[in-house]
Amino acid sequence: MNKPITNFIEKYFLHFNAAALVDAAKGYEAQLNKGNKMLVSLAGAMSTAELGKIFAEMIRKDKVQIISCTGANLEEDIMNLVAHSHYKRVSNYRDLTPQDEWNLLEKGLNRVTDTCIPEEEAFRRIQQHIVKIWKDADAKGERYLPHEYMYKLLLSGVLEQYYEIDIKDSWMYAAAEKNLPIICPGWEDSTMGNIFASYVLKGELKASTMKSGIEYMTFLADWYTENSKTGIGFFQIGGGIAGDFPICVVPMLYQDMERTDTPFWSYFCQISDSTTSYGSYSGAVPNEKITWGKLDINTPKFIIESDATIVAPLVFAYLLEM
């Protein structure tokens, strides 16, 4: 089988972070070969960085069994799907003045590093349809998790009229087709979370119509218990709540539920450009997680200190060539 990416990185990525990338990819491959499952966590603006172009294929090829992501990543993949041509790239973003930033705001362009998300075509286009789904559930007394509402939105077909990229490049659509479990902690601070809260404040929705973070944790606890017999790995892109929330399910089950037969995570890798610092979760080295009961002393551990928009596609390409 032709493996151009694999051959390239194995030939040239020989030291330092390059070698760590190869080791982590091989460790991920070993987990899948053992029949273990893998959780991938997405922090940062990975959806706006269009990681979906390759991550969707990872989902379709069963290289990931559960996802933890921020509310921003949950919605921004769909925003890119329906508004791609309206995005604006600002290559000189490091040189922008406060006035330049204000001018972007007045044009309805919300900047994420070098990419501006168009408010009208992205946020509002989704809002008009997702609100109907929320209100329908509210009227019926039904309750769902944030990603389940997004799945309903995608699978209903109401957004097809707006599609501006190939549907195969949307990781959320790939996940919806498989009904892949997603954990989305802290969803409330996303744009759709803010919009939902505004309808609660206006008395048009009940807060309870949206299931909570505690319910995400209990859902994850049941999923982990059911699926960890052979092992579950943890591939973390960035840091923050998308990584810290799901990894804590193990000490919660082991210590708080007193299920002392709960297996530790069987693999851990983090891609991060955060330097090791005092009290920073994103900058903590993997061994610190041993002290919190998240990783075992023998868990394969990797950290790749680099830009995730460069590293993650290379790791995923390697895995897709398996």
mmCIF file of N, CA, C and O in Angstrom, residues 160-213:
data_model
loop_
_atom_site.group_PDB
_atom_site.id
_atom_site.type_symbol
_atom_site.label_atom_id
_atom_site.label_comp_id
_atom_site.label_asym_id
_atom_site.label_seq_id
_atom_site.Cartn_x
_atom_site.Cartn_y
_atom_site.Cartn_z
ATOM 1 N N GLU A 160 -29.318 22.128 4.232
ATOM 2 C CA GLU A 160 -28.746 21.733 2.944
ATOM 3 C C GLU A 160 -28.755 22.874 1.930
ATOM 4 O O GLU A 160 -27.856 22.973 1.092
ATOM 5 N N GLN A 161 -29.744 23.742 2.010
ATOM 6 C CA GLN A 161 -29.856 24.865 1.073
ATOM 7 C C GLN A 161 -28.680 25.826 1.170
ATOM 8 O O GLN A 161 -28.416 26.581 0.232
ATOM 9 N N TYR A 162 -27.955 25.766 2.299
ATOM 10 C CA TYR A 162 -26.853 26.708 2.524
ATOM 11 C C TYR A 162 -25.467 26.095 2.320
ATOM 12 O O TYR A 162 -24.473 26.817 2.389
ATOM 13 N N TYR A 163 -25.376 24.798 2.114
ATOM 14 C CA TYR A 163 -24.062 24.152 2.107
ATOM 15 C C TYR A 163 -23.102 24.832 1.127
ATOM 16 O O TYR A 163 -23.432 25.047 -0.043
ATOM 17 N N GLU A 164 -21.900 25.134 1.617
ATOM 18 C CA GLU A 164 -20.899 25.812 0.793
ATOM 19 C C GLU A 164 -19.579 25.040 0.708
ATOM 20 O O GLU A 164 -18.646 25.490 0.057
ATOM 21 N N ILE A 165 -19.510 23.905 1.385
ATOM 22 C CA ILE A 165 -18.357 23.015 1.260
ATOM 23 C C ILE A 165 -18.888 21.614 1.035
ATOM 24 O O ILE A 165 -20.082 21.341 1.207
ATOM 25 N N ASP A 166 -18.005 20.728 0.634
ATOM 26 C CA ASP A 166 -18.382 19.324 0.465
ATOM 27 C C ASP A 166 -18.758 18.760 1.827
ATOM 28 O O ASP A 166 -18.007 18.905 2.803
ATOM 29 N N ILE A 167 -19.912 18.138 1.923
ATOM 30 C CA ILE A 167 -20.402 17.618 3.199
ATOM 31 C C ILE A 167 -19.427 16.629 3.831
ATOM 32 O O ILE A 167 -19.369 16.498 5.057
ATOM 33 N N LYS A 168 -18.596 15.975 3.009
ATOM 34 C CA LYS A 168 -17.637 15.013 3.558
ATOM 35 C C LYS A 168 -16.544 15.698 4.363
ATOM 36 O O LYS A 168 -15.801 15.028 5.094
ATOM 37 N N ASP A 169 -16.426 17.035 4.266
ATOM 38 C CA ASP A 169 -15.416 17.771 5.022
ATOM 39 C C ASP A 169 -15.939 18.324 6.351
ATOM 40 O O ASP A 169 -15.235 19.062 7.044
ATOM 41 N N SER A 170 -17.161 17.964 6.703
ATOM 42 C CA SER A 170 -17.740 18.383 7.987
ATOM 43 C C SER A 170 -17.640 17.237 8.989
ATOM 44 O O SER A 170 -18.273 16.190 8.821
ATOM 45 N N TRP A 171 -16.834 17.427 10.039
ATOM 46 C CA TRP A 171 -16.701 16.356 11.024
ATOM 47 C C TRP A 171 -17.982 16.182 11.832
ATOM 48 O O TRP A 171 -18.320 15.067 12.246
ATOM 49 N N MET A 172 -18.728 17.271 12.033
ATOM 50 C CA MET A 172 -19.976 17.151 12.775
ATOM 51 C C MET A 172 -21.003 16.328 12.007
ATOM 52 O O MET A 172 -21.763 15.545 12.599
ATOM 53 N N TYR A 173 -21.041 16.490 10.703
ATOM 54 C CA TYR A 173 -21.979 15.696 9.911
ATOM 55 C C TYR A 173 -21.576 14.220 9.941
ATOM 56 O O TYR A 173 -22.428 13.334 10.063
ATOM 57 N N ALA A 174 -20.263 13.956 9.847
ATOM 58 C CA ALA A 174 -19.784 12.572 9.927
ATOM 59 C C ALA A 174 -20.153 11.966 11.281
ATOM 60 O O ALA A 174 -20.571 10.804 11.366
ATOM 61 N N ALA A 175 -20.013 12.750 12.344
ATOM 62 C CA ALA A 175 -20.352 12.273 13.690
ATOM 63 C C ALA A 175 -21.851 12.051 13.830
ATOM 64 O O ALA A 175 -22.297 11.074 14.443
ATOM 65 N N ALA A 176 -22.646 12.965 13.240
ATOM 66 C CA ALA A 176 -24.102 12.832 13.319
ATOM 67 C C ALA A 176 -24.571 11.566 12.610
ATOM 68 O O ALA A 176 -25.467 10.860 13.097
ATOM 69 N N GLU A 177 -23.984 11.274 11.456
ATOM 70 C CA GLU A 177 -24.368 10.066 10.718
ATOM 71 C C GLU A 177 -24.119 8.805 11.531
ATOM 72 O O GLU A 177 -24.877 7.837 11.443
ATOM 73 N N LYS A 178 -23.058 8.802 12.331
ATOM 74 C CA LYS A 178 -22.732 7.647 13.160
ATOM 75 C C LYS A 178 -23.367 7.718 14.549
ATOM 76 O O LYS A 178 -23.239 6.786 15.339
ATOM 77 N N ASN A 179 -24.018 8.852 14.841
ATOM 78 C CA ASN A 179 -24.513 9.110 16.200
ATOM 79 C C ASN A 179 -23.393 8.904 17.212
ATOM 80 O O ASN A 179 -23.560 8.278 18.267
ATOM 81 N N LEU A 180 -22.216 9.425 16.872
ATOM 82 C CA LEU A 180 -21.037 9.276 17.717
ATOM 83 C C LEU A 180 -21.241 10.019 19.041
ATOM 84 O O LEU A 180 -21.720 11.160 19.040
ATOM 85 N N PRO A 181 -20.899 9.425 20.165
ATOM 86 C CA PRO A 181 -21.037 10.150 21.434
ATOM 87 C C PRO A 181 -20.099 11.346 21.487
ATOM 88 O O PRO A 181 -18.930 11.254 21.095
ATOM 89 N N ILE A 182 -20.618 12.475 21.931
ATOM 90 C CA ILE A 182 -19.845 13.703 22.090
ATOM 91 C C ILE A 182 -20.051 14.228 23.499
ATOM 92 O O ILE A 182 -21.163 14.193 24.037
ATOM 93 N N ILE A 183 -18.970 14.702 24.095
ATOM 94 C CA ILE A 183 -19.017 15.397 25.378
ATOM 95 C C ILE A 183 -18.697 16.858 25.076
ATOM 96 O O ILE A 183 -17.691 17.150 24.424
ATOM 97 N N CYS A 184 -19.547 17.770 25.519
ATOM 98 C CA CYS A 184 -19.332 19.193 25.227
ATOM 99 C C CYS A 184 -19.470 19.999 26.523
ATOM 100 O O CYS A 184 -20.480 20.669 26.754
ATOM 101 N N PRO A 185 -18.443 19.953 27.375
ATOM 102 C CA PRO A 185 -18.513 20.669 28.655
ATOM 103 C C PRO A 185 -18.432 22.180 28.457
ATOM 104 O O PRO A 185 -17.782 22.665 27.527
ATOM 105 N N GLY A 186 -19.112 22.915 29.311
ATOM 106 C CA GLY A 186 -19.060 24.372 29.234
ATOM 107 C C GLY A 186 -19.722 24.928 27.985
ATOM 108 O O GLY A 186 -19.389 26.025 27.533
ATOM 109 N N TRP A 187 -20.679 24.205 27.425
ATOM 110 C CA TRP A 187 -21.347 24.634 26.192
ATOM 111 C C TRP A 187 -21.952 26.029 26.320
ATOM 112 O O TRP A 187 -22.027 26.769 25.339
ATOM 113 N N GLU A 188 -22.311 26.394 27.530
ATOM 114 C CA GLU A 188 -23.029 27.660 27.735
ATOM 115 C C GLU A 188 -22.240 28.877 27.285
ATOM 116 O O GLU A 188 -22.825 29.927 27.001
ATOM 117 N N ASP A 189 -20.902 28.786 27.219
ATOM 118 C CA ASP A 189 -20.133 29.975 26.856
ATOM 119 C C ASP A 189 -19.916 30.093 25.344
ATOM 120 O O ASP A 189 -19.220 30.984 24.875
ATOM 121 N N SER A 190 -20.534 29.199 24.574
ATOM 122 C CA SER A 190 -20.450 29.285 23.111
ATOM 123 C C SER A 190 -21.490 30.275 22.592
ATOM 124 O O SER A 190 -22.366 30.726 23.334
ATOM 125 N N THR A 191 -21.408 30.593 21.308
ATOM 126 C CA THR A 191 -22.390 31.505 20.723
ATOM 127 C C THR A 191 -23.796 30.939 20.832
ATOM 128 O O THR A 191 -24.730 31.640 21.245
ATOM 129 N N MET A 192 -23.984 29.661 20.486
ATOM 130 C CA MET A 192 -25.320 29.063 20.584
ATOM 131 C C MET A 192 -25.761 28.949 22.040
ATOM 132 O O MET A 192 -26.947 29.080 22.345
ATOM 133 N N GLY A 193 -24.799 28.728 22.930
ATOM 134 C CA GLY A 193 -25.133 28.708 24.355
ATOM 135 C C GLY A 193 -25.624 30.061 24.832
ATOM 136 O O GLY A 193 -26.595 30.158 25.602
ATOM 137 N N ASN A 194 -24.969 31.122 24.381
ATOM 138 C CA ASN A 194 -25.405 32.480 24.725
ATOM 139 C C ASN A 194 -26.802 32.756 24.160
ATOM 140 O O ASN A 194 -27.657 33.364 24.832
ATOM 141 N N ILE A 195 -27.032 32.315 22.923
ATOM 142 C CA ILE A 195 -28.337 32.529 22.294
ATOM 143 C C ILE A 195 -29.424 31.775 23.058
ATOM 144 O O ILE A 195 -30.511 32.318 23.320
ATOM 145 N N PHE A 196 -29.128 30.532 23.440
ATOM 146 C CA PHE A 196 -30.100 29.762 24.221
ATOM 147 C C PHE A 196 -30.419 30.486 25.526
ATOM 148 O O PHE A 196 -31.588 30.606 25.911
ATOM 149 N N ALA A 197 -29.373 30.970 26.208
ATOM 150 C CA ALA A 197 -29.578 31.686 27.473
ATOM 151 C C ALA A 197 -30.452 32.926 27.268
ATOM 152 O O ALA A 197 -31.278 33.266 28.137
ATOM 153 N N SER A 198 -30.299 33.598 26.133
ATOM 154 C CA SER A 198 -31.103 34.800 25.879
ATOM 155 C C SER A 198 -32.588 34.454 25.769
ATOM 156 O O SER A 198 -33.447 35.224 26.209
ATOM 157 N N TYR A 199 -32.895 33.294 25.197
ATOM 158 C CA TYR A 199 -34.298 32.880 25.095
ATOM 159 C C TYR A 199 -34.854 32.469 26.458
ATOM 160 O O TYR A 199 -36.052 32.634 26.720
ATOM 161 N N VAL A 200 -33.998 31.946 27.315
ATOM 162 C CA VAL A 200 -34.418 31.644 28.682
ATOM 163 C C VAL A 200 -34.740 32.943 29.422
ATOM 164 O O VAL A 200 -35.764 33.051 30.111
ATOM 165 N N LEU A 201 -33.883 33.929 29.250
ATOM 166 C CA LEU A 201 -34.102 35.228 29.900
ATOM 167 C C LEU A 201 -35.385 35.890 29.408
ATOM 168 O O LEU A 201 -36.078 36.577 30.178
ATOM 169 N N LYS A 202 -35.716 35.670 28.129
ATOM 170 C CA LYS A 202 -36.938 36.263 27.569
ATOM 171 C C LYS A 202 -38.191 35.445 27.908
ATOM 172 O O LYS A 202 -39.299 35.837 27.557
ATOM 173 N N GLY A 203 -37.986 34.317 28.582
ATOM 174 C CA GLY A 203 -39.116 33.485 28.969
ATOM 175 C C GLY A 203 -39.662 32.625 27.849
ATOM 176 O O GLY A 203 -40.768 32.087 27.949
ATOM 177 N N GLU A 204 -38.883 32.453 26.769
ATOM 178 C CA GLU A 204 -39.355 31.686 25.622
ATOM 179 C C GLU A 204 -38.879 30.232 25.647
ATOM 180 O O GLU A 204 -39.350 29.410 24.866
ATOM 181 N N LEU A 205 -37.927 29.932 26.515
ATOM 182 C CA LEU A 205 -37.436 28.570 26.697
ATOM 183 C C LEU A 205 -37.167 28.317 28.171
ATOM 184 O O LEU A 205 -36.846 29.260 28.909
ATOM 185 N N LYS A 206 -37.276 27.064 28.586
ATOM 186 C CA LYS A 206 -36.902 26.686 29.939
ATOM 187 C C LYS A 206 -35.451 26.228 29.932
ATOM 188 O O LYS A 206 -35.025 25.502 29.025
ATOM 189 N N ALA A 207 -34.696 26.628 30.947
ATOM 190 C CA ALA A 207 -33.289 26.227 31.023
ATOM 191 C C ALA A 207 -33.158 24.710 31.032
ATOM 192 O O ALA A 207 -32.195 24.156 30.485
ATOM 193 N N SER A 208 -34.116 24.029 31.623
ATOM 194 C CA SER A 208 -34.049 22.570 31.748
ATOM 195 C C SER A 208 -34.226 21.840 30.421
ATOM 196 O O SER A 208 -33.975 20.634 30.339
ATOM 197 N N THR A 209 -34.632 22.555 29.371
ATOM 198 C CA THR A 209 -34.775 21.922 28.051
ATOM 199 C C THR A 209 -33.411 21.494 27.510
ATOM 200 O O THR A 209 -33.312 20.587 26.682
ATOM 201 N N MET A 210 -32.360 22.155 27.988
ATOM 202 C CA MET A 210 -30.996 21.784 27.625
ATOM 203 C C MET A 210 -30.386 20.994 28.776
ATOM 204 O O MET A 210 -30.336 21.483 29.908
ATOM 205 N N LYS A 211 -29.941 19.791 28.511
ATOM 206 C CA LYS A 211 -29.296 19.011 29.564
ATOM 207 C C LYS A 211 -27.972 19.657 29.970
ATOM 208 O O LYS A 211 -27.360 20.380 29.189
ATOM 209 N N SER A 212 -27.527 19.363 31.172
ATOM 210 C CA SER A 212 -26.421 20.086 31.781
ATOM 211 C C SER A 212 -25.086 19.361 31.694
ATOM 212 O O SER A 212 -25.001 18.204 31.262
ATOM 213 N N GLY A 213 -24.053 20.055 32.174
ATOM 214 C CA GLY A 213 -22.719 19.467 32.226
ATOM 215 C C GLY A 213 -22.647 18.271 33.149
ATOM 216 O O GLY A 213 -21.891 17.324 32.882
#
